[in-house]
Short mmCIF file of C-alpha atoms in Angstrom, two decimals:
data_model
loop_
_atom_site.label_atom_id
_atom_site.label_comp_id
_atom_site.label_asym_id
_atom_site.label_seq_id
_atom_site.Cartn_x
_atom_site.Cartn_y
_atom_site.Cartn_z
CA MET A 1 -38.63 7.77 -44.05
CA GLN A 2 -39.32 7.41 -40.35
CA ASP A 3 -42.33 9.75 -40.21
CA ILE A 4 -44.61 8.03 -42.73
CA ILE A 5 -47.74 6.39 -41.30
CA PRO A 6 -49.63 3.67 -43.20
CA ASP A 7 -52.66 4.90 -45.20
CA ASN A 8 -55.08 2.86 -43.07
CA PHE A 9 -53.88 4.39 -39.77
CA LEU A 10 -55.48 7.80 -39.18
CA THR A 11 -55.89 8.11 -35.42
CA HIS A 12 -57.95 11.30 -35.59
CA LEU A 13 -60.78 9.61 -37.52
CA ASP A 14 -63.34 7.22 -36.11
CA SER A 15 -64.76 4.21 -38.01
CA GLN A 16 -67.25 6.52 -39.79
CA GLY A 17 -64.51 8.92 -40.89
CA GLU A 18 -65.50 11.62 -38.37
CA ALA A 19 -62.87 13.65 -36.54
CA GLN A 20 -62.20 12.53 -32.98
CA MET A 21 -59.77 13.21 -30.20
CA VAL A 22 -57.41 10.26 -29.83
CA ASP A 23 -57.92 8.20 -26.66
CA VAL A 24 -54.56 8.21 -24.87
CA SER A 25 -55.90 6.92 -21.54
CA ALA A 26 -54.21 3.53 -21.90
CA LYS A 27 -50.80 5.07 -22.60
CA ILE A 28 -48.13 5.41 -19.94
CA ALA A 29 -47.03 8.93 -19.08
CA THR A 30 -43.40 9.35 -20.15
CA ILE A 31 -41.05 12.29 -20.52
CA ARG A 32 -41.48 13.86 -23.93
CA GLN A 33 -39.76 16.81 -25.53
CA ALA A 34 -40.09 18.59 -28.86
CA VAL A 35 -38.05 21.30 -30.55
CA ALA A 36 -39.40 23.44 -33.39
CA VAL A 37 -37.96 26.29 -35.44
CA ALA A 38 -39.16 29.20 -37.57
CA ARG A 39 -37.33 31.89 -39.51
CA VAL A 40 -38.38 35.51 -39.89
CA ARG A 41 -36.75 37.29 -42.85
CA MET A 42 -36.72 41.08 -43.27
CA LEU A 43 -34.91 43.97 -44.89
CA PRO A 44 -31.48 44.85 -43.46
CA GLU A 45 -32.85 48.22 -42.29
CA THR A 46 -35.64 46.54 -40.32
CA PHE A 47 -33.20 44.09 -38.78
CA ALA A 48 -30.87 46.93 -37.77
CA ALA A 49 -33.73 48.90 -36.18
CA ILE A 50 -34.88 45.88 -34.13
CA GLN A 51 -31.32 45.12 -33.04
CA ALA A 52 -30.86 48.75 -31.98
CA GLY A 53 -34.15 48.73 -30.05
CA ASN A 54 -35.75 51.28 -32.37
CA ALA A 55 -39.03 49.54 -33.21
CA PRO A 56 -42.13 51.72 -32.78
CA LYS A 57 -43.99 49.22 -30.55
CA GLY A 58 -41.16 48.55 -28.10
CA ASP A 59 -39.11 45.45 -27.27
CA VAL A 60 -39.83 43.20 -30.26
CA LEU A 61 -37.75 40.21 -29.18
CA ALA A 62 -38.89 40.01 -25.55
CA THR A 63 -42.52 40.31 -26.63
CA ALA A 64 -42.07 37.56 -29.25
CA ARG A 65 -40.46 35.22 -26.69
CA LEU A 66 -43.26 35.78 -24.19
CA ALA A 67 -45.93 35.29 -26.88
CA GLY A 68 -44.35 31.98 -27.86
CA ILE A 69 -44.37 30.72 -24.28
CA MET A 70 -47.98 31.78 -23.80
CA ALA A 71 -49.00 30.17 -27.11
CA ALA A 72 -47.50 26.80 -26.19
CA LYS A 73 -49.64 26.82 -23.04
CA GLN A 74 -52.77 27.53 -25.13
CA THR A 75 -52.25 24.96 -27.91
CA ALA A 76 -55.18 22.74 -26.91
CA THR A 77 -57.55 25.72 -27.17
CA LEU A 78 -56.20 26.68 -30.61
CA ILE A 79 -55.90 23.27 -32.32
CA PRO A 80 -59.20 21.38 -32.05
CA LEU A 81 -58.00 17.80 -31.45
CA CYS A 82 -54.93 18.50 -29.29
CA HIS A 83 -54.90 17.23 -25.73
CA PRO A 84 -54.45 19.78 -22.93
CA LEU A 85 -51.08 18.90 -21.40
CA PRO A 86 -49.22 19.81 -18.23
CA LEU A 87 -46.13 21.52 -19.63
CA GLN A 88 -43.10 21.38 -17.35
CA LYS A 89 -40.69 23.38 -19.52
CA ILE A 90 -41.07 25.90 -22.32
CA THR A 91 -38.19 27.88 -23.73
CA VAL A 92 -38.35 30.22 -26.69
CA GLU A 93 -35.14 31.68 -28.08
CA VAL A 94 -35.02 34.41 -30.73
CA THR A 95 -31.58 34.48 -32.32
CA PRO A 96 -30.42 37.25 -34.66
CA HIS A 97 -29.05 36.17 -38.05
CA PRO A 98 -27.62 39.15 -39.94
CA GLN A 99 -27.02 36.99 -43.03
CA LEU A 100 -30.79 36.34 -43.51
CA PRO A 101 -31.27 39.15 -42.45
CA GLY A 102 -33.69 38.30 -39.67
CA TYR A 103 -34.22 35.95 -36.78
CA GLU A 104 -34.43 32.24 -36.09
CA ILE A 105 -36.89 31.22 -33.39
CA HIS A 106 -36.40 27.94 -31.49
CA ALA A 107 -38.92 26.55 -29.02
CA THR A 108 -38.34 23.60 -26.71
CA VAL A 109 -41.32 22.12 -24.89
CA LYS A 110 -41.15 19.32 -22.32
CA THR A 111 -43.75 17.34 -20.40
CA LYS A 112 -44.39 14.06 -18.64
CA ALA A 113 -47.63 12.90 -20.24
CA GLU A 114 -49.36 10.27 -22.38
CA THR A 115 -48.89 12.17 -25.64
CA GLY A 116 -46.22 14.36 -27.21
CA VAL A 117 -45.63 18.09 -27.37
CA GLU A 118 -44.82 18.59 -31.05
CA MET A 119 -47.86 20.81 -31.60
CA GLU A 120 -46.99 22.94 -28.58
CA ALA A 121 -43.46 23.57 -29.90
CA LEU A 122 -44.76 24.34 -33.40
CA THR A 123 -47.43 26.66 -32.00
CA ALA A 124 -44.82 28.46 -29.89
CA VAL A 125 -42.55 29.28 -32.85
CA SER A 126 -45.49 30.20 -35.08
CA VAL A 127 -47.00 32.67 -32.63
CA ALA A 128 -43.58 34.07 -31.70
CA ALA A 129 -42.92 34.70 -35.41
CA LEU A 130 -46.35 36.29 -35.89
CA THR A 131 -45.72 38.50 -32.85
CA LEU A 132 -42.34 39.56 -34.21
CA TYR A 133 -44.12 40.52 -37.44
CA ASP A 134 -46.81 42.44 -35.54
CA MET A 135 -44.25 44.31 -33.46
CA ALA A 136 -42.18 45.27 -36.53
CA LYS A 137 -44.84 45.81 -39.22
CA GLY A 138 -44.61 49.57 -38.65
CA LEU A 139 -41.07 49.33 -40.03
CA GLU A 140 -41.79 46.87 -42.85
CA LYS A 141 -44.88 45.09 -44.18
CA SER A 142 -42.94 42.61 -46.36
CA ILE A 143 -41.44 40.61 -43.46
CA GLN A 144 -41.58 36.89 -44.28
CA ILE A 145 -42.24 34.02 -41.90
CA GLU A 146 -40.76 30.80 -43.25
CA ALA A 147 -39.42 27.30 -42.62
CA ILE A 148 -41.61 26.44 -39.64
CA HIS A 149 -40.87 22.82 -38.82
CA LEU A 150 -40.25 20.20 -36.17
CA VAL A 151 -36.54 19.79 -35.49
CA SER A 152 -36.75 16.87 -33.08
CA LYS A 153 -38.91 14.99 -30.64
CA THR A 154 -38.14 12.43 -27.98
CA GLY A 155 -40.27 9.97 -26.05
CA GLY A 156 -43.45 8.11 -26.78
CA LYS A 157 -44.40 4.94 -28.61
CA SER A 158 -43.28 6.19 -32.03
CA GLY A 159 -39.76 6.86 -30.71
CA ASP A 160 -37.38 9.68 -31.34
CA TYR A 161 -37.33 11.86 -34.45
CA SER A 162 -34.75 14.25 -35.85
CA ALA A 163 -35.36 16.28 -38.99
CA PRO A 164 -32.89 15.64 -41.80
CA ALA A 165 -30.04 18.16 -41.84
#
């Protein structure tokens, strides 16, 4: 598998085993992009109400998209060892899937920096999914957030990655 790192190579630990932020100062800034996905599953009645715009808190999908964008920009403040990055592009798409029933959330994050944006994309879909739950919990408490994962990443020393189909 292309994403396995040797046991003796943990970049977030110093020689004493203490957590540290990785020093990326010697790296060259390159264009990097990451795409992540999450699914939000719900009852057909909840899905129908959201699609019809009948959720008690207002526009569920627009609020979830905006929350995802804002979350990507705040990743370094949420995840202790992440580097603050200048993000040049963030898109969050919330796509209806009647067969779930529910929604699939895709986030694409792009930068020109010394380190990648995988965590920003994953944070975007996670917070967008949580926001969708929050906006719709008045309709249903059993909404499920699932399958959060990295779909792809490009750029950087470790090369490109695409999740298996």
